[in-house]
């Protein structure tokens, strides 16, 4: 560790004997005593070095003590140095007054009383040390503040005005230091992007739009920390320009969207190709003679029909998906009576459930929903259709509704093949079809649940699934309830 530098005292007297007397009294390892024999000599020393205090003899030939003091005060570099006059006791009062007017901080009368001399000098030495420490910590703070590459503002808690700004902040905002200091912090915010009533804690680390002096707006990540400055309680605000980071993220998003689009096209083409190939193959077979094959022709025509149905379903799903994703299919919510609506829908599906020998039970609640009726029908149809499709012959499907605080939770349960846990997170992804579904040749597009998720969320609900392989699955979704006063649709 550095030893604390010694504090310098300047002793001025034309009489060497007096100087020695002063010096021997004040002698201390913590002090460095500089002896000057005249006013001129003292002034020269003061210009070169920094002293904690000057002990100045009043009566000197040439420049006397008062004249020397006057010159010391006049110069900027030395104007603030404390001066103690050393003078004879028999001094008149005017003498003392004149000294004080010239900026003396104290008087010491001869003959010297060592205790008094030491005590007075000690007080100034202490003062000097304190000031020096303060200056050093201030310098350290300045050095850190100005050298960091991040833009930093110090903002007063009371006025929300900038009290200090470092070089990086000046560069970032394009204001001069003089302009930036005193500016209200709001002036740097780009209008329309203020985080509303958010508290300073809530906006910690968030991205906000900032405006440069030239009007250019940029996104910035802002972190704030409370600090105690000599101007009062303040916020240290660190501003990081995140333009490049945002651009990189956007480019990444674009690439990702591009990749998904290509994948989507490849998937659709693949999905279309199978039924088209089948239709083409069986048509050809019929044309080449099978049309006269009494035993098989009907089977071939049915196969063609089945694949055409599959094509139609796929195109239907694609159109629904396109409408949703392009934002054209905006929900038009109305009041819907859950019980009646669901009963009717399930009834319309009885041909399918009958064919598969799957029974459907309903356990509903009397609730009025606020939802797009077409959407609700698509969601229920998809889920019940899956519950029948992925069931086993003689299995059951159960549609239950439970009232929640401001929504209804609908569960569609089946006793079917179930979904392996590792597959569960993916079933709402478009074109995802389980290996099991393909293996069992259960028809599907892999788009149904993706559409369901879109629709449910667009209508202000959530959808999720639970399943035990080989035992069955339960799909849940929520729908907002209508306000009491709302009128139901017929
Ligand atoms: P698909 O047209 O293939 O039925 P979905 O998006 O509706 O497409 O479903 C995606 C996949 O999720 C299905 O292929 C199937 O593997 C699985 N799945 C959906 N519902 C059920 C269910 N009730 N039981 C078992 N598996 C299901």
XYZ file of C-alpha atoms and ligand atoms in Angstrom:
517
model
C 0.000 0.000 0.000
C 1.125 3.544 -0.731
C 2.007 5.487 2.407
C -0.201 8.580 2.597
C 1.804 11.412 1.054
C 3.121 13.952 3.548
C 1.211 17.174 3.922
C 3.223 20.292 3.110
C 3.335 23.458 5.211
C 4.888 26.714 4.025
C 6.580 28.766 6.746
C 7.463 32.312 5.751
C 9.674 34.634 7.802
C 12.672 36.834 6.983
C 14.292 35.898 10.301
C 16.011 32.477 10.079
C 15.814 32.112 13.854
C 12.015 32.549 13.794
C 11.709 30.043 10.968
C 13.712 27.496 12.903
C 11.593 28.056 15.991
C 8.398 27.448 13.988
C 9.883 24.433 12.267
C 11.093 22.770 15.412
C 7.704 23.175 17.057
C 5.797 21.733 14.091
C 8.268 18.963 13.204
C 6.404 15.711 12.545
C 6.897 12.694 10.253
C 3.508 13.363 8.628
C 4.444 16.885 7.635
C 6.880 18.347 5.148
C 7.962 21.839 6.182
C 9.082 24.234 3.478
C 10.881 27.363 4.657
C 10.675 30.619 2.720
C 12.659 33.713 3.631
C 10.602 36.357 1.861
C 7.203 37.078 0.360
C 8.579 36.534 -3.153
C 10.151 33.286 -2.154
C 6.799 32.157 -0.681
C 4.923 33.050 -3.874
C 7.336 31.014 -5.961
C 6.841 27.974 -3.721
C 3.081 28.350 -3.820
C 3.072 28.244 -7.591
C 5.053 25.020 -7.627
C 3.489 22.997 -4.830
C 0.318 22.490 -2.950
C 0.327 23.475 0.722
C -2.161 22.696 3.461
C -1.504 26.032 5.127
C 0.858 29.009 4.948
C 2.279 30.517 8.131
C 3.067 34.076 7.154
C 5.093 36.543 9.205
C 3.519 39.969 8.993
C 6.616 42.084 9.409
C 9.036 41.505 6.598
C 11.171 43.889 4.558
C 10.223 44.167 0.886
C 6.848 42.480 0.470
C 5.365 42.438 3.949
C 2.939 39.744 5.121
C -0.190 41.646 4.087
C 1.083 42.393 0.601
C 2.166 38.798 0.162
C -1.286 37.606 1.314
C -2.930 39.911 -1.166
C -0.882 38.482 -4.024
C -1.587 34.941 -2.873
C -5.309 35.636 -2.895
C -5.233 37.253 -6.318
C -3.777 34.262 -8.097
C -6.201 31.589 -9.100
C -3.940 28.683 -8.257
C -3.218 29.907 -4.752
C -6.351 31.888 -3.940
C -7.818 29.234 -1.677
C -4.745 28.362 0.433
C -5.382 29.000 4.120
C -3.088 31.654 5.588
C -2.221 32.049 9.236
C -0.537 35.307 10.121
C 2.251 35.220 12.635
C 2.500 38.519 14.424
C 3.600 40.217 17.652
C 1.136 40.305 20.552
C 1.201 44.074 20.820
C -0.614 44.343 17.507
C -3.460 46.787 17.257
C -6.966 45.677 16.430
C -6.913 47.327 12.989
C -3.898 45.241 12.214
C -5.898 42.083 12.917
C -8.935 43.325 10.999
C -6.813 44.096 7.986
C -5.386 40.605 8.085
C -8.833 39.008 8.141
C -9.974 41.202 5.264
C -7.042 39.885 3.273
C -8.302 36.396 3.793
C -6.331 35.280 6.795
C -7.936 32.335 8.426
C -6.241 32.776 11.728
C -3.624 34.592 13.783
C -0.801 33.307 15.884
C 0.796 35.671 18.293
C 4.441 35.807 19.301
C 5.883 34.592 21.550
C 4.708 31.258 20.230
C 2.829 28.915 22.519
C 3.694 25.502 21.011
C 0.360 23.810 21.970
C -1.711 26.558 20.374
C 0.453 26.649 17.256
C 0.269 22.875 16.845
C -3.460 22.733 17.457
C -4.211 25.450 14.905
C -1.958 23.949 12.262
C -3.310 20.474 12.932
C -6.839 21.613 12.168
C -5.808 22.760 8.690
C -3.754 19.671 8.067
C -6.827 17.555 8.813
C -8.986 19.688 6.588
C -6.466 19.394 3.776
C -6.298 15.596 4.129
C -10.071 15.261 3.997
C -10.283 17.444 0.917
C -7.502 15.525 -0.758
C -9.268 12.199 -0.102
C -12.522 13.573 -1.415
C -10.793 14.849 -4.519
C -9.157 11.493 -5.077
C -12.390 9.559 -4.733
C -14.099 12.075 -6.977
C -11.271 11.602 -9.488
C -11.594 7.825 -9.266
C -15.354 8.073 -9.839
C -14.736 10.425 -12.790
C -12.154 8.090 -14.254
C -14.468 5.087 -14.068
C -17.486 7.102 -15.198
C -15.794 8.562 -18.247
C -13.656 5.633 -19.309
C -16.367 2.961 -19.598
C -17.611 2.361 -23.114
C -21.237 2.214 -22.006
C -23.261 5.394 -22.074
C -24.000 6.458 -18.510
C -26.221 9.242 -17.234
C -26.667 10.335 -13.657
C -30.211 11.557 -13.140
C -31.507 13.409 -10.123
C -34.297 11.564 -8.310
C -36.092 14.802 -7.476
C -36.117 16.582 -10.806
C -35.522 13.642 -13.177
C -33.015 15.878 -14.874
C -29.588 14.736 -15.988
C -26.882 15.874 -13.600
C -23.954 14.153 -15.257
C -23.144 12.337 -18.497
C -20.055 10.490 -19.645
C -18.339 10.713 -23.044
C -20.119 7.625 -24.370
C -23.527 9.106 -23.490
C -22.611 12.372 -25.172
C -21.611 10.445 -28.301
C -24.707 8.239 -28.212
C -27.234 11.042 -27.926
C -25.333 13.621 -29.992
C -25.797 16.422 -27.450
C -22.960 18.505 -26.032
C -22.233 17.963 -22.345
C -23.642 21.384 -21.512
C -26.890 20.558 -23.326
C -27.227 17.107 -21.836
C -26.696 18.180 -18.252
C -29.925 19.748 -17.068
C -32.060 17.993 -19.691
C -35.158 16.132 -18.440
C -34.750 12.391 -18.891
C -38.087 12.267 -20.769
C -36.518 14.264 -23.560
C -34.418 11.232 -24.489
C -37.433 8.911 -24.665
C -39.036 8.496 -28.068
C -42.734 9.324 -27.641
C -45.295 6.571 -27.846
C -42.952 3.998 -26.472
C -42.972 4.932 -22.842
C -43.730 1.948 -20.660
C -46.909 3.505 -19.292
C -47.189 3.589 -15.562
C -44.288 1.204 -15.054
C -42.211 1.924 -11.978
C -38.462 2.412 -12.373
C -37.995 -1.101 -10.978
C -40.312 -2.548 -13.604
C -38.464 -0.949 -16.500
C -35.112 -2.163 -15.211
C -33.279 -3.816 -18.063
C -36.083 -3.312 -20.552
C -35.792 -2.080 -24.120
C -37.031 1.440 -24.796
C -36.871 3.689 -27.812
C -34.535 6.622 -27.357
C -34.195 9.770 -29.407
C -30.924 11.436 -30.388
C -30.576 15.201 -30.672
C -30.802 14.882 -34.474
C -34.173 13.133 -34.074
C -32.944 9.646 -34.916
C -34.630 6.988 -32.822
C -32.881 3.851 -31.607
C -33.768 0.914 -29.352
C -31.849 0.799 -26.114
C -31.561 -1.583 -23.234
C -31.697 0.483 -20.100
C -30.553 -0.470 -16.637
C -30.950 1.764 -13.646
C -29.350 1.674 -10.236
C -29.923 4.038 -7.333
C -26.917 6.087 -6.214
C -26.116 8.793 -3.723
C -24.311 11.672 -5.435
C -23.164 14.941 -3.852
C -26.094 16.542 -5.700
C -28.537 14.256 -3.838
C -30.223 10.902 -4.448
C -29.896 9.894 -8.082
C -30.297 7.110 -10.608
C -27.325 5.876 -12.539
C -28.766 5.009 -15.920
C -26.800 2.797 -18.289
C -27.986 2.955 -21.894
C -26.969 0.286 -24.363
C -27.822 0.786 -28.015
C -29.290 -2.563 -29.110
C -29.962 -1.668 -32.757
C -27.555 -4.310 -34.007
C -28.776 -6.926 -31.585
C -32.374 -6.334 -32.659
C -31.410 -6.416 -36.315
C -29.584 -9.701 -35.807
C -32.610 -11.152 -34.018
C -34.902 -9.980 -36.803
C -32.639 -11.479 -39.459
C -32.602 -14.729 -37.503
C -36.406 -14.643 -37.320
C -36.645 -14.055 -41.055
C -34.330 -16.972 -41.757
C -36.355 -19.159 -39.411
C -39.604 -18.128 -41.100
C -38.049 -18.815 -44.465
C -36.936 -22.255 -43.354
C -40.395 -23.059 -41.954
C -42.018 -21.884 -45.149
C -39.852 -24.140 -47.265
C -40.458 -27.025 -44.921
C -44.179 -26.315 -45.070
C -44.241 -26.358 -48.866
C -42.245 -29.601 -48.912
C -44.624 -31.143 -46.377
C -47.757 -30.067 -48.220
C -46.385 -31.368 -51.514
C -45.587 -34.647 -49.836
C -49.051 -34.882 -48.264
C -50.727 -34.115 -51.590
C -48.620 -36.522 -53.554
C -49.834 -39.672 -51.764
C -53.562 -39.303 -52.508
C -52.875 -37.950 -56.002
C -50.654 -40.938 -56.794
C -53.343 -43.284 -55.453
C -56.131 -41.617 -57.444
C -54.012 -41.635 -60.569
C -52.901 -45.239 -60.055
C -56.381 -46.642 -59.452
C -57.894 -44.596 -62.323
C -55.246 -45.986 -64.654
C -55.858 -49.502 -63.409
C -59.566 -49.059 -64.088
C -58.941 -47.612 -67.557
C -56.554 -50.407 -68.461
C -59.239 -53.045 -67.890
C -60.120 -53.246 -64.223
C -63.290 -51.369 -65.042
C -64.585 -54.707 -66.314
C -63.413 -56.566 -63.232
C -66.742 -57.005 -61.467
C -65.148 -58.183 -58.262
C -62.704 -55.288 -57.751
C -63.907 -52.210 -59.615
C -66.133 -50.971 -56.797
C -63.288 -51.354 -54.316
C -61.011 -49.350 -56.649
C -63.580 -46.596 -57.057
C -64.034 -46.462 -53.240
C -60.279 -46.151 -52.822
C -60.255 -43.266 -55.290
C -63.088 -41.655 -53.366
C -61.294 -42.087 -50.050
C -58.158 -40.429 -51.382
C -60.186 -37.639 -52.960
C -61.806 -37.097 -49.535
C -58.355 -36.964 -48.019
C -57.285 -34.395 -50.610
C -60.401 -32.338 -49.937
C -59.811 -32.462 -46.162
C -56.190 -31.463 -46.609
C -57.081 -28.516 -48.851
C -59.832 -27.510 -46.401
C -57.356 -27.554 -43.495
C -54.787 -25.628 -45.541
C -57.322 -22.935 -46.386
C -58.371 -22.649 -42.742
C -54.739 -22.425 -41.708
C -53.985 -19.796 -44.352
C -56.975 -17.715 -43.274
C -55.885 -17.873 -39.627
C -52.210 -17.200 -40.267
C -52.832 -14.308 -42.605
C -54.990 -12.711 -39.919
C -58.072 -12.804 -42.152
C -59.947 -15.145 -39.855
C -60.447 -12.744 -36.972
C -62.751 -14.166 -34.276
C -66.214 -12.608 -34.209
C -67.293 -13.546 -30.720
C -70.946 -13.745 -29.767
C -72.771 -15.251 -26.849
C -73.070 -19.012 -27.320
C -75.029 -21.424 -25.071
C -72.490 -24.152 -24.405
C -74.852 -27.030 -23.700
C -77.186 -26.708 -26.698
C -74.337 -25.906 -29.039
C -72.255 -28.923 -28.037
C -75.199 -31.359 -28.088
C -76.084 -30.359 -31.628
C -72.507 -30.634 -32.817
C -71.958 -34.058 -31.288
C -75.201 -35.248 -32.827
C -73.941 -34.220 -36.250
C -70.944 -36.500 -35.710
C -72.948 -39.605 -34.914
C -72.461 -41.188 -38.377
C -68.697 -41.313 -37.731
C -68.986 -42.483 -34.136
C -71.559 -45.055 -35.216
C -69.260 -46.432 -37.900
C -66.444 -46.751 -35.398
C -68.754 -48.113 -32.705
C -67.605 -45.413 -30.295
C -70.127 -44.030 -27.785
C -70.146 -40.365 -26.805
C -71.198 -39.141 -23.323
C -71.810 -35.526 -22.472
C -71.510 -33.920 -19.073
C -71.957 -30.228 -19.663
C -72.764 -27.151 -17.632
C -75.245 -24.448 -18.362
C -72.893 -21.677 -19.408
C -72.941 -18.778 -21.800
C -69.699 -18.422 -23.693
C -68.308 -15.444 -25.523
C -66.723 -16.992 -28.579
C -66.796 -17.169 -32.375
C -69.396 -19.902 -32.992
C -67.755 -21.152 -36.200
C -64.463 -21.403 -34.353
C -65.965 -23.251 -31.398
C -67.508 -25.692 -33.818
C -64.144 -26.253 -35.587
C -62.395 -26.869 -32.260
C -64.999 -29.306 -30.924
C -65.251 -31.079 -34.241
C -61.496 -31.560 -34.493
C -61.110 -32.821 -30.940
C -64.131 -35.130 -30.988
C -63.127 -36.382 -34.436
C -59.640 -37.245 -33.105
C -61.144 -38.838 -29.988
C -63.205 -41.140 -32.221
C -60.439 -41.738 -34.797
C -57.741 -42.618 -32.287
C -60.107 -44.752 -30.204
C -60.593 -48.485 -30.357
C -63.811 -50.136 -31.526
C -66.326 -50.085 -28.699
C -64.410 -47.327 -26.938
C -65.907 -44.209 -25.369
C -65.581 -40.469 -25.721
C -66.659 -38.105 -22.995
C -67.110 -34.360 -23.382
C -67.110 -32.569 -20.011
C -67.350 -28.928 -19.106
C -66.353 -27.306 -15.819
C -66.964 -23.711 -14.797
C -63.898 -21.705 -13.880
C -63.727 -18.118 -12.638
C -64.347 -16.341 -15.934
C -64.111 -19.215 -18.382
C -65.358 -22.704 -19.073
C -62.905 -25.568 -19.285
C -63.939 -28.228 -21.745
C -62.352 -31.685 -21.671
C -62.598 -34.193 -24.515
C -61.615 -37.606 -23.117
C -61.134 -40.810 -25.032
C -60.260 -44.405 -24.240
C -58.024 -44.752 -27.281
C -54.414 -45.482 -28.195
C -52.995 -42.536 -26.246
C -49.922 -40.455 -26.969
C -46.377 -41.331 -25.836
C -44.973 -38.692 -23.410
C -42.095 -37.767 -25.745
C -44.598 -36.966 -28.455
C -47.030 -34.963 -26.374
C -45.119 -31.651 -26.688
C -45.214 -31.871 -30.496
C -48.814 -32.752 -31.265
C -49.865 -29.110 -31.768
C -47.089 -28.567 -34.331
C -48.369 -28.545 -37.902
C -47.971 -31.764 -39.864
C -46.970 -33.649 -36.773
C -48.479 -37.154 -36.928
C -47.495 -39.910 -34.544
C -45.763 -42.994 -35.871
C -48.563 -44.983 -34.264
C -51.243 -43.098 -36.251
C -49.392 -43.800 -39.484
C -48.808 -47.425 -38.501
C -52.533 -47.932 -37.802
C -53.291 -46.156 -41.117
C -55.548 -43.678 -39.347
C -56.190 -40.888 -41.805
C -55.254 -37.342 -40.961
C -53.433 -34.244 -42.147
C -51.488 -33.363 -39.023
C -52.983 -29.889 -39.218
C -56.083 -30.294 -37.027
C -54.530 -29.658 -33.615
C -52.387 -26.853 -34.977
C -55.566 -25.151 -36.180
C -57.279 -25.882 -32.853
C -54.482 -24.194 -30.938
C -54.578 -21.120 -33.168
C -58.337 -20.783 -32.873
C -58.535 -21.349 -29.112
C -55.828 -18.789 -28.446
C -57.312 -16.251 -30.851
C -60.553 -16.546 -28.873
C -58.778 -15.894 -25.590
C -58.410 -19.468 -24.332
C -55.729 -22.108 -23.782
C -55.423 -25.675 -24.999
C -53.370 -28.593 -23.679
C -53.392 -32.371 -23.538
C -52.733 -35.221 -21.135
C -52.399 -38.841 -22.105
C -51.583 -42.340 -20.919
C -50.434 -44.526 -23.817
C -52.809 -47.403 -24.525
C -55.373 -45.985 -22.085
C -56.496 -42.753 -23.620
C -56.017 -39.023 -23.983
C -57.723 -35.923 -22.652
C -57.662 -32.640 -24.542
C -58.579 -29.526 -22.568
C -59.421 -26.051 -23.782
C -60.863 -22.968 -22.163
C -63.375 -20.468 -23.550
C -64.169 -17.093 -21.986
C -67.587 -16.713 -20.380
C -69.997 -14.067 -21.613
C -70.743 -11.125 -19.318
C -74.099 -11.502 -17.531
C -75.809 -8.776 -19.568
C -74.873 -10.157 -22.989
C -77.659 -11.364 -25.271
C -77.367 -14.932 -26.620
C -77.544 -15.691 -30.352
C -80.526 -17.694 -31.617
P -54.428 -35.601 -37.631
O -55.073 -35.063 -38.836
O -53.233 -36.443 -37.895
O -55.380 -36.198 -36.678
P -54.044 -33.607 -35.613
O -53.311 -32.341 -35.684
O -55.483 -33.566 -35.292
O -53.787 -34.292 -36.992
O -53.320 -34.544 -34.589
C -51.919 -34.651 -34.636
C -51.449 -35.965 -34.098
O -51.719 -36.013 -32.698
C -52.202 -37.147 -34.645
O -51.607 -37.602 -35.837
C -52.052 -38.163 -33.544
O -50.796 -38.764 -33.636
C -52.092 -37.324 -32.295
N -53.437 -37.283 -31.694
C -54.327 -36.287 -31.798
N -55.443 -36.566 -31.076
C -55.243 -37.779 -30.503
C -56.008 -38.608 -29.630
N -57.213 -38.247 -29.222
N -55.457 -39.759 -29.231
C -54.236 -40.130 -29.657
N -53.460 -39.394 -30.471
C -53.954 -38.234 -30.900
